[in-house]
PDB file of C-alpha atoms in Angstrom:
ATOM      1  CA  MET Q   1      93.234-117.536 113.600  1.00 48.00           C
ATOM      2  CA  SER Q   2      93.438-113.923 112.570  1.00 49.00           C
ATOM      3  CA  SER Q   3      92.445-111.109 114.803  1.00 55.00           C
ATOM      4  CA  GLU Q   4      91.285-108.742 112.543  1.00 53.00           C
ATOM      5  CA  SER Q   5      87.962-107.621 111.996  1.00 53.00           C
ATOM      6  CA  PRO Q   6      86.312-109.019 109.022  1.00 53.00           C
ATOM      7  CA  ALA Q   7      85.749-105.351 107.425  1.00 53.00           C
ATOM      8  CA  ILE Q   8      89.558-104.461 107.863  1.00 53.00           C
ATOM      9  CA  SER Q   9      90.327-108.315 106.521  1.00 50.00           C
ATOM     10  CA  TRP Q  10      88.192-107.447 103.456  1.00 47.00           C
ATOM     11  CA  ARG Q  11      89.404-104.098 102.721  1.00 49.00           C
ATOM     12  CA  ARG Q  12      92.938-105.724 102.792  1.00 49.00           C
ATOM     13  CA  GLY Q  13      91.911-108.152 100.383  1.00 48.00           C
ATOM     14  CA  ILE Q  14      90.252-105.647  97.865  1.00 47.00           C
ATOM     15  CA  ALA Q  15      93.864-103.840  98.462  1.00 46.00           C
ATOM     16  CA  ARG Q  16      95.792-106.723  97.485  1.00 47.00           C
ATOM     17  CA  PHE Q  17      93.092-107.575  94.170  1.00 44.00           C
ATOM     18  CA  ARG Q  18      93.507-104.083  93.050  1.00 46.00           C
ATOM     19  CA  PHE Q  19      97.211-104.097  93.253  1.00 45.00           C
ATOM     20  CA  ALA Q  20      97.320-107.411  91.772  1.00 44.00           C
ATOM     21  CA  ALA Q  21      95.003-106.357  88.858  1.00 43.00           C
ATOM     22  CA  LEU Q  22      97.191-103.434  88.040  1.00 47.00           C
ATOM     23  CA  GLY Q  23     100.450-105.467  88.559  1.00 47.00           C
ATOM     24  CA  THR Q  24      99.010-107.876  85.426  1.00 42.00           C
ATOM     25  CA  THR Q  25      98.199-104.912  83.455  1.00 42.00           C
ATOM     26  CA  MET Q  26     101.446-103.498  83.766  1.00 46.00           C
ATOM     27  CA  VAL Q  27     103.070-107.024  82.413  1.00 46.00           C
ATOM     28  CA  ALA Q  28     100.403-107.326  80.253  1.00 41.00           C
ATOM     29  CA  VAL Q  29     101.901-103.589  78.660  1.00 47.00           C
ATOM     30  CA  ALA Q  30     105.438-105.051  78.939  1.00 47.00           C
ATOM     31  CA  SER Q  31     104.186-108.134  77.050  1.00 46.00           C
ATOM     32  CA  LEU Q  32     102.451-105.874  74.199  1.00 49.00           C
ATOM     33  CA  ALA Q  33     105.690-105.181  72.428  1.00 54.00           C
ATOM     34  CA  GLY Q  34     106.843-108.749  72.365  1.00 61.00           C
ATOM     35  CA  PRO Q  35     109.430-110.710  74.989  1.00 68.00           C
ATOM     36  CA  VAL Q  36     112.762-109.454  75.175  1.00 72.00           C
ATOM     37  CA  ALA Q  37     115.068-111.866  74.202  1.00 79.00           C
ATOM     38  CA  PRO Q  38     117.432-113.345  77.196  1.00 83.00           C
ATOM     39  CA  PRO Q  39     120.975-112.764  77.673  1.00 83.00           C
ATOM     40  CA  PRO Q  40     123.511-115.101  75.549  1.00 87.00           C
ATOM     41  CA  SER Q  41     124.275-117.744  77.577  1.00 91.00           C
ATOM     42  CA  GLY Q  42     127.022-117.104  80.148  1.00 91.00           C
ATOM     43  CA  LYS Q  43     126.249-113.334  79.998  1.00 86.00           C
ATOM     44  CA  LEU Q  44     124.249-110.863  81.856  1.00 86.00           C
ATOM     45  CA  TYR Q  45     122.176-107.701  80.943  1.00 87.00           C
ATOM     46  CA  GLN Q  46     123.348-104.771  82.731  1.00 87.00           C
ATOM     47  CA  GLY Q  47     121.605-101.865  83.898  1.00 89.00           C
ATOM     48  CA  PHE Q  48     121.824 -98.478  85.239  1.00 87.00           C
ATOM     49  CA  TYR Q  49     120.718 -96.585  88.409  1.00 85.00           C
ATOM     50  CA  TYR Q  50     121.245 -93.054  88.754  1.00 80.00           C
ATOM     51  CA  GLY Q  51     122.221 -91.637  92.142  1.00 75.00           C
ATOM     52  CA  GLY Q  52     122.785 -87.804  92.429  1.00 70.00           C
ATOM     53  CA  VAL Q  53     122.170 -85.543  95.827  1.00 68.00           C
ATOM     54  CA  GLY Q  54     119.015 -84.855  97.039  1.00 66.00           C
ATOM     55  CA  THR Q  55     117.621 -82.494  99.136  1.00 68.00           C
ATOM     56  CA  ASP Q  56     114.676 -82.400 101.333  1.00 68.00           C
ATOM     57  CA  THR Q  57     112.207 -81.798  98.677  1.00 67.00           C
ATOM     58  CA  HIS Q  58     113.837 -83.099  95.932  1.00 64.00           C
ATOM     59  CA  ASP Q  59     115.112 -86.634  95.107  1.00 66.00           C
ATOM     60  CA  PRO Q  60     117.186 -86.849  92.136  1.00 62.00           C
ATOM     61  CA  THR Q  61     118.399 -90.320  93.050  1.00 63.00           C
ATOM     62  CA  GLU Q  62     115.796 -92.004  91.047  1.00 70.00           C
ATOM     63  CA  HIS Q  63     114.413 -89.605  88.310  1.00 73.00           C
ATOM     64  CA  ASP Q  64     117.291 -87.054  87.276  1.00 81.00           C
ATOM     65  CA  VAL Q  65     119.202 -89.287  84.831  1.00 86.00           C
ATOM     66  CA  LEU Q  66     120.366 -87.851  81.449  1.00 89.00           C
ATOM     67  CA  PRO Q  67     121.308 -89.470  78.265  1.00 94.00           C
ATOM     68  CA  GLN Q  68     124.906 -88.070  78.789  1.00 93.00           C
ATOM     69  CA  ASP Q  69     124.671 -89.758  82.505  1.00 91.00           C
ATOM     70  CA  VAL Q  70     124.410 -93.271  80.591  1.00 93.00           C
ATOM     71  CA  ASP Q  71     127.117 -92.765  78.531  1.00 95.00           C
ATOM     72  CA  GLN Q  72     129.498 -91.867  81.278  1.00 93.00           C
ATOM     73  CA  TYR Q  73     128.334 -95.023  83.038  1.00 92.00           C
ATOM     74  CA  GLU Q  74     128.892 -97.288  79.951  1.00 94.00           C
ATOM     75  CA  LYS Q  75     132.378 -95.567  79.545  1.00 95.00           C
ATOM     76  CA  THR Q  76     133.401 -96.067  83.025  1.00 93.00           C
ATOM     77  CA  VAL Q  77     132.402 -99.586  83.331  1.00 92.00           C
ATOM     78  CA  GLY Q  78     133.221-100.749  79.690  1.00 93.00           C
ATOM     79  CA  ALA Q  79     129.716-102.515  79.194  1.00 91.00           C
ATOM     80  CA  LYS Q  80     126.527-101.174  77.569  1.00 92.00           C
ATOM     81  CA  THR Q  81     123.208-101.043  79.679  1.00 93.00           C
ATOM     82  CA  THR Q  82     120.159-102.564  78.520  1.00 93.00           C
ATOM     83  CA  TRP Q  83     117.657-100.834  80.935  1.00 92.00           C
ATOM     84  CA  ILE Q  84     117.835 -97.827  82.494  1.00 94.00           C
ATOM     85  CA  TYR Q  85     116.201 -97.350  86.032  1.00 92.00           C
ATOM     86  CA  PHE Q  86     114.355 -94.010  87.154  1.00 91.00           C
ATOM     87  CA  SER Q  87     111.267 -93.474  89.223  1.00 90.00           C
ATOM     88  CA  ASP Q  88     107.698 -91.944  88.653  1.00 92.00           C
ATOM     89  CA  ASN Q  89     106.866 -90.003  91.665  1.00 90.00           C
ATOM     90  CA  TRP Q  90     103.429 -89.177  91.624  1.00 92.00           C
ATOM     91  CA  PHE Q  91     103.907 -85.643  94.003  1.00 89.00           C
ATOM     92  CA  GLU Q  92     105.383 -84.542  91.122  1.00 88.00           C
ATOM     93  CA  SER Q  93     102.738 -85.751  88.663  1.00 92.00           C
ATOM     94  CA  ARG Q  94     100.577 -88.409  87.978  1.00 95.00           C
ATOM     95  CA  GLU Q  95     101.056 -88.508  84.336  1.00 96.00           C
ATOM     96  CA  PHE Q  96     103.248 -91.545  82.523  1.00 97.00           C
ATOM     97  CA  PRO Q  97     106.612 -90.377  82.262  1.00 96.00           C
ATOM     98  CA  ALA Q  98     106.576 -90.696  78.278  1.00 97.00           C
ATOM     99  CA  ALA Q  99     109.613 -87.922  77.556  1.00 95.00           C
ATOM    100  CA  THR Q 100     111.827 -89.802  79.914  1.00 94.00           C
ATOM    101  CA  CYS Q 101     110.686 -93.637  78.746  1.00 96.00           C
ATOM    102  CA  SER Q 102     111.013 -92.279  74.711  1.00 96.00           C
ATOM    103  CA  TRP Q 103     114.789 -90.627  75.577  1.00 95.00           C
ATOM    104  CA  ILE Q 104     115.330 -94.221  76.553  1.00 95.00           C
ATOM    105  CA  ARG Q 105     113.879 -96.157  74.154  1.00 95.00           C
ATOM    106  CA  ASP Q 106     115.845 -93.804  71.555  1.00 95.00           C
ATOM    107  CA  LEU Q 107     119.152 -94.936  73.343  1.00 95.00           C
ATOM    108  CA  GLY Q 108     118.308 -98.126  72.247  1.00 94.00           C
ATOM    109  CA  LYS Q 109     117.513 -99.022  75.801  1.00 94.00           C
ATOM    110  CA  ILE Q 110     114.581-100.457  78.202  1.00 94.00           C
ATOM    111  CA  PRO Q 111     113.027 -98.264  80.696  1.00 95.00           C
ATOM    112  CA  TYR Q 112     112.551 -99.771  83.960  1.00 94.00           C
ATOM    113  CA  LEU Q 113     110.398 -97.387  86.084  1.00 92.00           C
ATOM    114  CA  ARG Q 114     109.511 -97.525  89.466  1.00 90.00           C
ATOM    115  CA  LEU Q 115     105.822 -96.454  90.131  1.00 91.00           C
ATOM    116  CA  MET Q 116     105.917 -94.222  93.454  1.00 90.00           C
ATOM    117  CA  LEU Q 117     102.820 -93.314  94.750  1.00 92.00           C
ATOM    118  CA  ARG Q 118     104.164 -91.218  97.513  1.00 89.00           C
ATOM    119  CA  SER Q 119     103.032 -87.563  98.451  1.00 90.00           C
ATOM    120  CA  ASP Q 120     106.691 -86.005  99.199  1.00 87.00           C
ATOM    121  CA  VAL Q 121     110.452 -86.745  99.048  1.00 82.00           C
ATOM    122  CA  ASP Q 122     110.029 -87.929 102.638  1.00 79.00           C
ATOM    123  CA  GLN Q 123     109.814 -91.571 103.259  1.00 78.00           C
ATOM    124  CA  LEU Q 124     110.283 -91.176 107.480  1.00 84.00           C
ATOM    125  CA  HIS Q 125     106.415 -90.687 107.918  1.00 88.00           C
ATOM    126  CA  ALA Q 126     103.246 -92.265 107.321  1.00 92.00           C
ATOM    127  CA  GLU Q 127     102.171 -91.695 103.853  1.00 92.00           C
ATOM    128  CA  LYS Q 128      99.619 -88.662 103.574  1.00 91.00           C
ATOM    129  CA  VAL Q 129      97.840 -88.900 100.146  1.00 95.00           C
ATOM    130  CA  PHE Q 130      98.460 -91.854  98.953  1.00 94.00           C
ATOM    131  CA  THR Q 131      97.118 -94.289 101.923  1.00 94.00           C
ATOM    132  CA  LEU Q 132      95.725 -98.062 100.988  1.00 92.00           C
ATOM    133  CA  ASP Q 133      92.554 -96.700 102.699  1.00 95.00           C
ATOM    134  CA  LYS Q 134      91.951 -94.450  99.938  1.00 96.00           C
ATOM    135  CA  ILE Q 135      93.721 -96.861  97.251  1.00 93.00           C
ATOM    136  CA  VAL Q 136      91.253 -99.486  98.455  1.00 93.00           C
ATOM    137  CA  ALA Q 137      88.731 -96.729  98.341  1.00 96.00           C
ATOM    138  CA  GLY Q 138      89.272 -96.212  94.201  1.00 96.00           C
ATOM    139  CA  ASP Q 139      90.113 -92.440  94.959  1.00 97.00           C
ATOM    140  CA  PHE Q 140      93.160 -93.262  92.445  1.00 96.00           C
ATOM    141  CA  ASP Q 141      91.475 -95.309  89.735  1.00 97.00           C
ATOM    142  CA  GLN Q 142      90.778 -92.633  87.087  1.00 97.00           C
ATOM    143  CA  ASP Q 143      94.691 -91.864  87.818  1.00 97.00           C
ATOM    144  CA  LEU Q 144      95.790 -95.190  87.569  1.00 96.00           C
ATOM    145  CA  ARG Q 145      93.533 -96.296  84.429  1.00 96.00           C
ATOM    146  CA  ALA Q 146      95.133 -93.175  82.710  1.00 97.00           C
ATOM    147  CA  TRP Q 147      98.459 -93.929  83.376  1.00 96.00           C
ATOM    148  CA  ALA Q 148      98.345 -97.757  82.567  1.00 95.00           C
ATOM    149  CA  ARG Q 149      96.723 -96.890  79.006  1.00 96.00           C
ATOM    150  CA  ALA Q 150      99.706 -94.222  78.224  1.00 97.00           C
ATOM    151  CA  ALA Q 151     102.192 -97.084  79.130  1.00 95.00           C
ATOM    152  CA  LYS Q 152     100.319 -99.087  77.095  1.00 94.00           C
ATOM    153  CA  ASP Q 153     100.235 -96.745  74.349  1.00 95.00           C
ATOM    154  CA  PHE Q 154     104.165 -96.151  75.015  1.00 94.00           C
ATOM    155  CA  GLY Q 155     104.395 -99.471  72.565  1.00 89.00           C
ATOM    156  CA  GLY Q 156     107.479-100.272  73.626  1.00 89.00           C
ATOM    157  CA  PRO Q 157     109.050-102.953  76.481  1.00 91.00           C
ATOM    158  CA  ILE Q 158     109.088-101.592  79.748  1.00 92.00           C
ATOM    159  CA  LEU Q 159     109.892-103.019  82.940  1.00 92.00           C
ATOM    160  CA  ILE Q 160     107.230-101.820  85.653  1.00 92.00           C
ATOM    161  CA  GLU Q 161     107.760-101.993  89.591  1.00 90.00           C
TER     162      GLU Q 161
END
């Protein structure tokens, strides 16, 4: 038996529901453009994650990737990539990263984006802005809906975690 109070248990349930609903929305967005074919038998899709050098206030390892980085990676490994991974840090902007997704799509790749609801680059402390309590309370529902609509309007395959 859980030692949680009914109110805490209920709030956690609502939070799970909201995240599940958001996840379902994101999967639905991805499916609007149609399924991506599986790789040929005996082959795998190649992805790309950019790793830069960060500071206390900037994390380039997850979103400063540029087309020339993708080109250099593909030349180095001798393989074409299918998807390009990057993060969307909400401490920088709560808007869907359409510009980054567009240049990735223009390269013939699939954007693979990590939605990061965090208040700063430092991950060694409790979250200050995007707390579970505020998410459960619906404080960011308008932003999340706008983000999801923009992802849908992007109109191409996209992977979101």
